Amino acid sequence: MKTVKLGEENVAEVILGQSPPSSAYNGTGHGLPFFQGKADFGLLHPIPRVWCDAGQKFAKAGDVLMSVRAPVGDVNVALGDCVIGRGIAAIRAGIRSDPWFLYFALAYSKPILESRATGSTFASVNKATLVDLDIPLPEMPEQVAIGSVLRLITEKIEQENLLITTAQDIKRVSMRDLFTRGLRGEPQKETELGLVPESWDIVTLGTLGRIGNGSTPKKSVRDYWEGGTFPWLTSAKVYDRDIEAADQFVTKTALDECHLPIVKPGAVLVAITGQGKTLGHCAVLRIEATINQHVAYLQTDTSKADSGFIRGYLETQYDYLRQVAAGGGSTKGALTCSFLRSLSLPLPEIKEQREIVAVLDAIDRKIDLHRKKRAVLEELFKALLHKLMTGEIRVDELDLSALDRVEAECEEAVA
């Protein structure tokens, strides 16, 4: 495929942003939207958070907005006139380029721009680097067709993101109601946890089963790891929510000598330390496994408590658990098994617990479906972006009926 320099005549105009005085900013919608970095970007279009009633550099509707300071090379498309700050360049299509094709061609060029960025503190690219960038440029009808196909897939990804967010919002509202009102329409009573149905008890996690945590066998001892077959889990696995497989394994020697607990299926696992968002996440164990010291387990008495119910309630307490770990627990930066044993939760009779779990599981399946669809679409987009930009395939060779099969295949996988 023919390539040209981005700054060639009639291909594109490059406009570097310039930040106005901070006194010109406002959060009330007065003036034009102001964008100054990748933090403002959505999937396709930027999201205004700040407005500006005085600016020196402007973008117009359809301009490609590019982050020119770390992270370098991320792109969005301006929905209308806006002010751009020093972290943004507006790239305006000329008569030789289709705006949407230009957007995807620049998205494809991100690795090249990253490799050309300079600066030890904040990597950035200058106007000369952008103007000198090689981009593919087929004939205009092919550009339009490529832009349309890739935009269609991107919009479908954006739609799946919206559906995931909507389903997660529904789940949050449902959880709040389910754990305070139940499913029986009972009158409520006031408790230490707030209002709950009259027939529900308030119990502590420690009354429902055994609580403990694990350890990490020394990596330097080969007998603990080499040829290991027993699943050993870290706190990263709690993101699975239902843990059905392990990534690491220990030997029987490690189990015997390192005092590792053997945790049975049905236990609830909680990340009690962790960087980022890990701490406070929980999952239900579906296999027999052992754990490291950053994970606590609750081996429940299943005649008293459904593990899915406990996981669901703990998910509503995520922010509280993190607050405790940040300062209120006995060990700063971590939860303790002692704290978990004393943690109170509302508990209906077992049949209602399972009915509540069934409601939450149905919502989770819906979320999982949309995540799977999004993942398939993202892989399709990456493959097509490369093949179309390199000329490996042409738009008229594509079978877009594959998009129609994504939903059916993903629904079958989740069912």
PDB file of C-alpha atoms in Angstrom, residues 210-216 231-241 243 248 259-264 267-275 278-285 289-299 314 333-338 340-341:
ATOM      1  CA  ARG A 210     -13.135 -21.729  59.591  1.00  0.00           C
ATOM      2  CA  ILE A 211     -11.129 -18.636  58.621  1.00  0.00           C
ATOM      3  CA  GLY A 212      -7.402 -18.576  57.945  1.00  0.00           C
ATOM      4  CA  ASN A 213      -4.753 -17.678  55.401  1.00  0.00           C
ATOM      5  CA  GLY A 214      -1.838 -19.398  53.716  1.00  0.00           C
ATOM      6  CA  SER A 215       1.858 -18.886  53.029  1.00  0.00           C
ATOM      7  CA  THR A 216       4.456 -18.882  50.267  1.00  0.00           C
ATOM      8  CA  PRO A 231      -2.963 -25.760  43.068  1.00  0.00           C
ATOM      9  CA  TRP A 232      -1.486 -22.752  44.902  1.00  0.00           C
ATOM     10  CA  LEU A 233      -3.317 -19.428  44.537  1.00  0.00           C
ATOM     11  CA  THR A 234      -2.289 -15.800  44.903  1.00  0.00           C
ATOM     12  CA  SER A 235      -4.486 -12.765  45.465  1.00  0.00           C
ATOM     13  CA  ALA A 236      -4.585 -12.093  41.706  1.00  0.00           C
ATOM     14  CA  LYS A 237      -6.945 -15.071  41.318  1.00  0.00           C
ATOM     15  CA  VAL A 238      -9.772 -13.379  43.249  1.00  0.00           C
ATOM     16  CA  TYR A 239     -10.599 -11.431  40.084  1.00  0.00           C
ATOM     17  CA  ASP A 240     -11.916 -14.699  38.648  1.00  0.00           C
ATOM     18  CA  ARG A 241     -14.841 -14.579  41.149  1.00  0.00           C
ATOM     19  CA  ILE A 243     -11.853 -19.941  40.714  1.00  0.00           C
ATOM     20  CA  GLN A 248       0.965 -22.217  40.021  1.00  0.00           C
ATOM     21  CA  HIS A 259       1.791 -25.474  56.944  1.00  0.00           C
ATOM     22  CA  LEU A 260      -0.268 -24.712  53.880  1.00  0.00           C
ATOM     23  CA  PRO A 261      -4.021 -25.055  54.395  1.00  0.00           C
ATOM     24  CA  ILE A 262      -5.925 -27.393  52.111  1.00  0.00           C
ATOM     25  CA  VAL A 263      -8.979 -25.362  51.154  1.00  0.00           C
ATOM     26  CA  LYS A 264     -12.008 -27.235  49.869  1.00  0.00           C
ATOM     27  CA  ALA A 267     -14.744 -21.690  50.303  1.00  0.00           C
ATOM     28  CA  VAL A 268     -14.839 -17.918  49.938  1.00  0.00           C
ATOM     29  CA  LEU A 269     -11.431 -16.358  49.290  1.00  0.00           C
ATOM     30  CA  VAL A 270     -10.675 -12.718  50.146  1.00  0.00           C
ATOM     31  CA  ALA A 271      -7.615 -10.710  49.101  1.00  0.00           C
ATOM     32  CA  ILE A 272      -6.365  -9.248  52.392  1.00  0.00           C
ATOM     33  CA  THR A 273      -3.429  -7.308  50.908  1.00  0.00           C
ATOM     34  CA  GLY A 274      -2.635  -6.143  47.429  1.00  0.00           C
ATOM     35  CA  GLN A 275      -1.670  -3.259  45.219  1.00  0.00           C
ATOM     36  CA  THR A 278      -6.900  -6.127  44.535  1.00  0.00           C
ATOM     37  CA  LEU A 279      -7.379  -5.808  48.296  1.00  0.00           C
ATOM     38  CA  GLY A 280     -10.978  -6.525  49.256  1.00  0.00           C
ATOM     39  CA  HIS A 281     -11.907  -8.525  46.168  1.00  0.00           C
ATOM     40  CA  CYS A 282     -13.336 -11.970  46.823  1.00  0.00           C
ATOM     41  CA  ALA A 283     -14.141 -15.172  44.970  1.00  0.00           C
ATOM     42  CA  VAL A 284     -15.653 -18.609  45.455  1.00  0.00           C
ATOM     43  CA  LEU A 285     -13.232 -21.510  45.174  1.00  0.00           C
ATOM     44  CA  ALA A 289      -6.365 -25.652  46.480  1.00  0.00           C
ATOM     45  CA  THR A 290      -4.034 -23.895  48.876  1.00  0.00           C
ATOM     46  CA  ILE A 291      -3.277 -20.175  49.115  1.00  0.00           C
ATOM     47  CA  ASN A 292      -0.558 -17.685  49.914  1.00  0.00           C
ATOM     48  CA  GLN A 293      -0.388 -15.289  52.861  1.00  0.00           C
ATOM     49  CA  HIS A 294      -2.142 -12.501  50.966  1.00  0.00           C
ATOM     50  CA  VAL A 295      -5.388 -14.467  50.761  1.00  0.00           C
ATOM     51  CA  ALA A 296      -7.811 -15.437  53.519  1.00  0.00           C
ATOM     52  CA  TYR A 297     -10.305 -18.257  53.201  1.00  0.00           C
ATOM     53  CA  LEU A 298     -13.664 -18.857  54.800  1.00  0.00           C
ATOM     54  CA  GLN A 299     -14.519 -22.551  54.697  1.00  0.00           C
ATOM     55  CA  LEU A 314     -18.703  -8.936  50.726  1.00  0.00           C
ATOM     56  CA  GLY A 333      -2.429  -1.761  54.672  1.00  0.00           C
ATOM     57  CA  ALA A 334      -4.017  -5.170  55.203  1.00  0.00           C
ATOM     58  CA  LEU A 335      -7.048  -6.970  56.523  1.00  0.00           C
ATOM     59  CA  THR A 336      -6.559  -9.602  59.201  1.00  0.00           C
ATOM     60  CA  CYS A 337      -8.208 -12.944  59.785  1.00  0.00           C
ATOM     61  CA  SER A 338      -9.210 -11.677  63.238  1.00  0.00           C
ATOM     62  CA  LEU A 340     -12.798 -11.030  59.162  1.00  0.00           C
ATOM     63  CA  ARG A 341     -13.967 -13.336  61.950  1.00  0.00           C
TER      64      ARG A 341
END
